[in-house]
mmCIF file of N, CA and C in Angstrom:
data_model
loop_
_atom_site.group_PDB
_atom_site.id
_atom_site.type_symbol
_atom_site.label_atom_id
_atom_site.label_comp_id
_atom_site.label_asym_id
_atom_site.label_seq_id
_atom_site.Cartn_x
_atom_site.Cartn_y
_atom_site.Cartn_z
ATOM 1 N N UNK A 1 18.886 2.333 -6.767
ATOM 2 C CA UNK A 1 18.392 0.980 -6.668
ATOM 3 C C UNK A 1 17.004 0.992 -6.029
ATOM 4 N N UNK A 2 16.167 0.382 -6.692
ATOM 5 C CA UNK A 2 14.948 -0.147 -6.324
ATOM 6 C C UNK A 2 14.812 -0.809 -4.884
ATOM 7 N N UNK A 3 13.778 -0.562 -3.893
ATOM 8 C CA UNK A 3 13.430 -1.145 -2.882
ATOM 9 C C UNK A 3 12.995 -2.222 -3.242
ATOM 10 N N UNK A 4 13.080 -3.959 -3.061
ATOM 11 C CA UNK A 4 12.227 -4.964 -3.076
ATOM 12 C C UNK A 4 10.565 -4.493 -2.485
ATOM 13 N N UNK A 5 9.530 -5.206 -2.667
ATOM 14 C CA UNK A 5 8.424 -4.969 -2.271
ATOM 15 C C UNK A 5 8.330 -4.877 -0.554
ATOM 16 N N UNK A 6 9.168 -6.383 -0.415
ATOM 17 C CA UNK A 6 9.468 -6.947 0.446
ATOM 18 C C UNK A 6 9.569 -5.630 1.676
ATOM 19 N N UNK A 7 10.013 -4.496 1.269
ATOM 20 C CA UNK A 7 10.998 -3.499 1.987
ATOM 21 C C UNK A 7 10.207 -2.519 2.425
ATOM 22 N N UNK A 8 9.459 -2.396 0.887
ATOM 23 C CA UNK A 8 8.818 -0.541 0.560
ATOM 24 C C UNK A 8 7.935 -0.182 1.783
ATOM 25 N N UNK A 9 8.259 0.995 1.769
ATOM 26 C CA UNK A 9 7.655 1.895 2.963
ATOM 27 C C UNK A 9 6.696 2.798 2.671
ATOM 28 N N UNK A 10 5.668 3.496 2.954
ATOM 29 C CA UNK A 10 4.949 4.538 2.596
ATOM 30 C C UNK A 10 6.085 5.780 2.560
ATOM 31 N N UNK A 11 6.822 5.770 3.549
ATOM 32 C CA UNK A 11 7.692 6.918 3.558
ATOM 33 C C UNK A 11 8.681 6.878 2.333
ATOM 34 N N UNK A 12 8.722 6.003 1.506
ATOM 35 C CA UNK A 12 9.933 5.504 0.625
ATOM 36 C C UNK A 12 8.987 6.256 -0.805
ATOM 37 N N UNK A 13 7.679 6.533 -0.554
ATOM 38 C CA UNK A 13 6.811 6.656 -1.788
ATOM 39 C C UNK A 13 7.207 8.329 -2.018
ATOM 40 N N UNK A 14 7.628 8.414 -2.971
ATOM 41 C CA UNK A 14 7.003 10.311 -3.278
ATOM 42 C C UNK A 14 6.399 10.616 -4.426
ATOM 43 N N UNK A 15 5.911 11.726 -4.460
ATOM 44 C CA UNK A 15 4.903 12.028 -5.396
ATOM 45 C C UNK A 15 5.190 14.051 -5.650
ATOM 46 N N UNK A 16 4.605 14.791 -6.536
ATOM 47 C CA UNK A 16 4.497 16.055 -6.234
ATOM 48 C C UNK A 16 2.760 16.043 -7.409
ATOM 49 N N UNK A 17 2.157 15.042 -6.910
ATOM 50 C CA UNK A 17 1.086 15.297 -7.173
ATOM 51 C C UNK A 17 0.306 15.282 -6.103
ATOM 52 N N UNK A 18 -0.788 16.298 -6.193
ATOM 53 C CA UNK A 18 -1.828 17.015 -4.767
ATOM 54 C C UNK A 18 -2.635 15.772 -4.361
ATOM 55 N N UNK A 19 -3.414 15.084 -5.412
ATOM 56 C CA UNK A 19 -4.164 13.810 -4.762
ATOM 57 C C UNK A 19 -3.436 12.334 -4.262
ATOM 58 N N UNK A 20 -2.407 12.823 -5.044
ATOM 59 C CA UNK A 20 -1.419 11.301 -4.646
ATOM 60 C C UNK A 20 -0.872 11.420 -3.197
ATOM 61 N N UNK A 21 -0.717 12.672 -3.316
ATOM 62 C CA UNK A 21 0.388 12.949 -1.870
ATOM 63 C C UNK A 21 -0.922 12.612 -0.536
ATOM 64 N N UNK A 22 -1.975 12.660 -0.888
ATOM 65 C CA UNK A 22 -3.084 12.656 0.098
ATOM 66 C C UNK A 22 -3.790 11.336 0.137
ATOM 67 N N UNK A 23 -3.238 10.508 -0.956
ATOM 68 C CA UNK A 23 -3.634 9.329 -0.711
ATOM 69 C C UNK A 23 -2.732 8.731 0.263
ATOM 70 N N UNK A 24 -1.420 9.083 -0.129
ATOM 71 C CA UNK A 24 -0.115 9.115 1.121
ATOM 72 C C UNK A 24 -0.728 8.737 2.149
ATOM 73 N N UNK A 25 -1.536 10.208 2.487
ATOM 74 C CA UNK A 25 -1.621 10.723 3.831
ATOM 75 C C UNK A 25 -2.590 9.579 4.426
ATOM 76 N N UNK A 26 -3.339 9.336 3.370
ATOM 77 C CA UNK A 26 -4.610 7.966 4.047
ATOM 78 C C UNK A 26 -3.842 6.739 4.423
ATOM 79 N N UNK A 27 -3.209 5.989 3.297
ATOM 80 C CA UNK A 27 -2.495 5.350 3.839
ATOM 81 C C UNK A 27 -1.772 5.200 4.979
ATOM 82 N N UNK A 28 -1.266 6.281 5.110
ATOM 83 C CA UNK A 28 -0.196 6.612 6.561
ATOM 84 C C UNK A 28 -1.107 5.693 7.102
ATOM 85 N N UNK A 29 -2.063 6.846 7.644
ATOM 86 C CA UNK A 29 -3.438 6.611 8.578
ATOM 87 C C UNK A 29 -3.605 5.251 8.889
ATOM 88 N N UNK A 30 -4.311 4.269 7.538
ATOM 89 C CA UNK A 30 -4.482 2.934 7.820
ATOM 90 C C UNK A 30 -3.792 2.267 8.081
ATOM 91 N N UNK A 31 -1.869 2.574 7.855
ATOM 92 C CA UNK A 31 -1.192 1.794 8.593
ATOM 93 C C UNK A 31 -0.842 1.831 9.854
ATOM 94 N N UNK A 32 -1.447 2.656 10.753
ATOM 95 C CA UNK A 32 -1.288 2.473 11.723
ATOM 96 C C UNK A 32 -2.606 2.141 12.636
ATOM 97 N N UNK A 33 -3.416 1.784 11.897
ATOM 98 C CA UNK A 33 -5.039 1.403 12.569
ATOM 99 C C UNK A 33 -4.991 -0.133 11.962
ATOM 100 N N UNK A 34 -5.940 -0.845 12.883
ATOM 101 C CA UNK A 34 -6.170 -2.628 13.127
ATOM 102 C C UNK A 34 -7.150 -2.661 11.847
ATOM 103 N N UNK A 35 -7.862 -1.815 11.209
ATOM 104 C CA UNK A 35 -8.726 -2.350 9.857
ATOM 105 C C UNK A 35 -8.291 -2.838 8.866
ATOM 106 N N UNK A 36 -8.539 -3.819 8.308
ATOM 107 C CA UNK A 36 -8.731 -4.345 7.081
ATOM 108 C C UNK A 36 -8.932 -3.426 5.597
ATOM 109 N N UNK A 37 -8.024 -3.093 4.555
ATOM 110 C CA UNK A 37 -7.645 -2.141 3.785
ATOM 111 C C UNK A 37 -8.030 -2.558 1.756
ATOM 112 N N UNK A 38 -8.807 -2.020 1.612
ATOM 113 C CA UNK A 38 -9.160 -2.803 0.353
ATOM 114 C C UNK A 38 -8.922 -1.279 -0.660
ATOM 115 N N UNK A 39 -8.157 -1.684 -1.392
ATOM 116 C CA UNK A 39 -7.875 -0.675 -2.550
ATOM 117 C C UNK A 39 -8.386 -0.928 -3.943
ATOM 118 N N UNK A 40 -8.639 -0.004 -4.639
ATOM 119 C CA UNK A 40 -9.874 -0.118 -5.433
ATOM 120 C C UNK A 40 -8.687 1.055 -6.555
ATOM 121 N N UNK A 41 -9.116 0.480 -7.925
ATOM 122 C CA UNK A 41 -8.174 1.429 -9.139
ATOM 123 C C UNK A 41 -7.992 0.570 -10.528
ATOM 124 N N UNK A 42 -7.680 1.274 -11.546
ATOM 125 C CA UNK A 42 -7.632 0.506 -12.377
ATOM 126 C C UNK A 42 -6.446 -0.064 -12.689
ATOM 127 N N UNK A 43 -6.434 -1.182 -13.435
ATOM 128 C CA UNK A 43 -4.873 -2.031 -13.864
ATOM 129 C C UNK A 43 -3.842 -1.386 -14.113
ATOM 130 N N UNK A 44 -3.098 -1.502 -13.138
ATOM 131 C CA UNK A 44 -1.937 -0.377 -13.190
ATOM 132 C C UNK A 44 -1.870 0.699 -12.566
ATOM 133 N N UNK A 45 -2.135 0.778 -11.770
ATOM 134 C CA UNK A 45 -2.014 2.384 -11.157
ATOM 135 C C UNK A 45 -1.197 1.773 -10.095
ATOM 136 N N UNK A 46 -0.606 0.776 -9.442
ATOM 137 C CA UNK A 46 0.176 1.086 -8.043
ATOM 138 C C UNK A 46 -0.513 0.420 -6.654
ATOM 139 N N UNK A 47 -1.811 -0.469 -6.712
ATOM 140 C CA UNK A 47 -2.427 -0.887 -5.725
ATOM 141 C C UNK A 47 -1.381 -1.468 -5.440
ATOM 142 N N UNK A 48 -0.908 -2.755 -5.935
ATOM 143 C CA UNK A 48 -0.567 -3.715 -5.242
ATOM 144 C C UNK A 48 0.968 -2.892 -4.504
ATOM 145 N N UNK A 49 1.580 -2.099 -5.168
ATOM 146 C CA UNK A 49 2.974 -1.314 -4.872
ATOM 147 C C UNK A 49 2.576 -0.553 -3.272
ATOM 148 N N UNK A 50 1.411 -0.264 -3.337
ATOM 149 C CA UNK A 50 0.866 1.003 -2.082
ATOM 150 C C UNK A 50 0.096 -0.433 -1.053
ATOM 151 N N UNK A 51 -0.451 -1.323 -1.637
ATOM 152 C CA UNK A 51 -0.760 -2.202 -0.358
ATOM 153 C C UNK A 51 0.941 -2.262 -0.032
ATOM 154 N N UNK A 52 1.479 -3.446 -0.167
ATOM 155 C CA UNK A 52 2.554 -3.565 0.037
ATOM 156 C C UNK A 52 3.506 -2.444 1.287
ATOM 157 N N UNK A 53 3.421 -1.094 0.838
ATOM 158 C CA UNK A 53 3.697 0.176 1.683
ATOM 159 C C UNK A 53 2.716 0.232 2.765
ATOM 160 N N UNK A 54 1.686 -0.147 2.633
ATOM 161 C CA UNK A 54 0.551 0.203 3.902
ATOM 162 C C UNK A 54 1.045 -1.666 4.704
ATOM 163 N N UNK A 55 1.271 -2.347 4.511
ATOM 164 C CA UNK A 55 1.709 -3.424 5.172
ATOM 165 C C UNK A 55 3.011 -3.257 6.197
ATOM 166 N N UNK A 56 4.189 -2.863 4.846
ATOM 167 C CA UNK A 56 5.150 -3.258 5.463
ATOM 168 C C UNK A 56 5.734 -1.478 6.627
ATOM 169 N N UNK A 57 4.314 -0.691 6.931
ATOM 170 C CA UNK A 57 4.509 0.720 7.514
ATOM 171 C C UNK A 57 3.934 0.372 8.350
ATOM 172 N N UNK A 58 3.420 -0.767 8.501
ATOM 173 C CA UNK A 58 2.155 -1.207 9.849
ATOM 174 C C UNK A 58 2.943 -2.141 10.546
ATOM 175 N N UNK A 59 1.865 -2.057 12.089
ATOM 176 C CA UNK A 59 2.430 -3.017 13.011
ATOM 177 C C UNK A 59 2.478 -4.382 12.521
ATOM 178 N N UNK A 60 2.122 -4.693 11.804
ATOM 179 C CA UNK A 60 1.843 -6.240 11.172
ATOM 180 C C UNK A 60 2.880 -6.711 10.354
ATOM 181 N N UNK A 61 4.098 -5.331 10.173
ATOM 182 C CA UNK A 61 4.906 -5.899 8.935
ATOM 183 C C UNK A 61 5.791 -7.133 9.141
ATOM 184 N N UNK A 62 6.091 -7.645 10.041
ATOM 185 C CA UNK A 62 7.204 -9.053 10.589
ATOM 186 C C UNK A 62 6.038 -10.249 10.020
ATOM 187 N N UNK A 63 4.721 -10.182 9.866
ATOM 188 C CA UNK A 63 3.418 -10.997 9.524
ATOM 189 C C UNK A 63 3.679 -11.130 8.256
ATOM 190 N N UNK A 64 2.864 -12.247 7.687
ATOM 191 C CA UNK A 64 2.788 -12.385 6.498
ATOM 192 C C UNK A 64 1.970 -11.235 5.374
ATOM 193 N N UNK A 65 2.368 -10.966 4.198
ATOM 194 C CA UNK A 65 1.492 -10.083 3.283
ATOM 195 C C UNK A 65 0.452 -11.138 2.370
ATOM 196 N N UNK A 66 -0.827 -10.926 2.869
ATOM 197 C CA UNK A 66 -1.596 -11.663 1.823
ATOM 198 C C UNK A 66 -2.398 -10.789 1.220
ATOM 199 N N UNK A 67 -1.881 -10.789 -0.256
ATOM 200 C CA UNK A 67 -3.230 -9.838 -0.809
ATOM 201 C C UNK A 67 -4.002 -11.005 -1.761
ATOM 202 N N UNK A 68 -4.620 -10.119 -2.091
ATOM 203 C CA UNK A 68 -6.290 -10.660 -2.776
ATOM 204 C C UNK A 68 -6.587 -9.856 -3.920
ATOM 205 N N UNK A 69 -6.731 -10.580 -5.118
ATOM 206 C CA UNK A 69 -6.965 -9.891 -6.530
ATOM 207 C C UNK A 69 -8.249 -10.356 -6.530
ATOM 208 N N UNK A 70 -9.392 -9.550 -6.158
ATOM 209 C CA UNK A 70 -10.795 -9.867 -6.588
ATOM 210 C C UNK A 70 -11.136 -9.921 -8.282
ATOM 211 N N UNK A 71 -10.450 -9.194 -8.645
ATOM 212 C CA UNK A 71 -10.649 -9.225 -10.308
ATOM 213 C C UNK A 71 -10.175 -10.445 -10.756
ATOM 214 N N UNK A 72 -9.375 -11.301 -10.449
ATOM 215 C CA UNK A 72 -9.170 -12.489 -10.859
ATOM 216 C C UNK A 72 -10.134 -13.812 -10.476
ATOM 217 N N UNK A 73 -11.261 -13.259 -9.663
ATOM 218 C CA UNK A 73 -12.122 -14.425 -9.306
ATOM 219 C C UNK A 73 -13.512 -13.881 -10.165
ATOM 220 N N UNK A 74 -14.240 -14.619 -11.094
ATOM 221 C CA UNK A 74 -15.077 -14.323 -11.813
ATOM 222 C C UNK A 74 -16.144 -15.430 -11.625
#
């Protein structure tokens, strides 16, 4: 069974690919630092799935998740 978004963890993510697993590792990172996190990729690759993981792995996760689709503002 699928994690809701609601749930997903960075730790919940796996991969056995070398750059993915190291994007992991960044993520980790930013979820545990106070900056502001902007992910950048093309349609479909997993942003919104990996924000979501960098949220709900951070101190902020009991907070609301607001993301932002810049591609939808033209």
């Amino acid at each position: 069974m699928q994690e809701p978004l609601s749930r997903l963890r960075i730790e919940d993510l796996t991969t056995s690919n070398d750059g993915m697993a190291r994007c992991l590792q960044l993520a980790a990172l930013a979820a545990k630092s106070e900056v502001p996190v902007v992910l950048l990729g093309e349609t479909g690759t997993g942003k919104t799935l990996l924000a979501h993981a960098i949220h709900n792995s951070s101190a902020r996760a009991a907070r609301p998740f607001i993301a932002f689709n810049a591609s939808a503002i033209s």
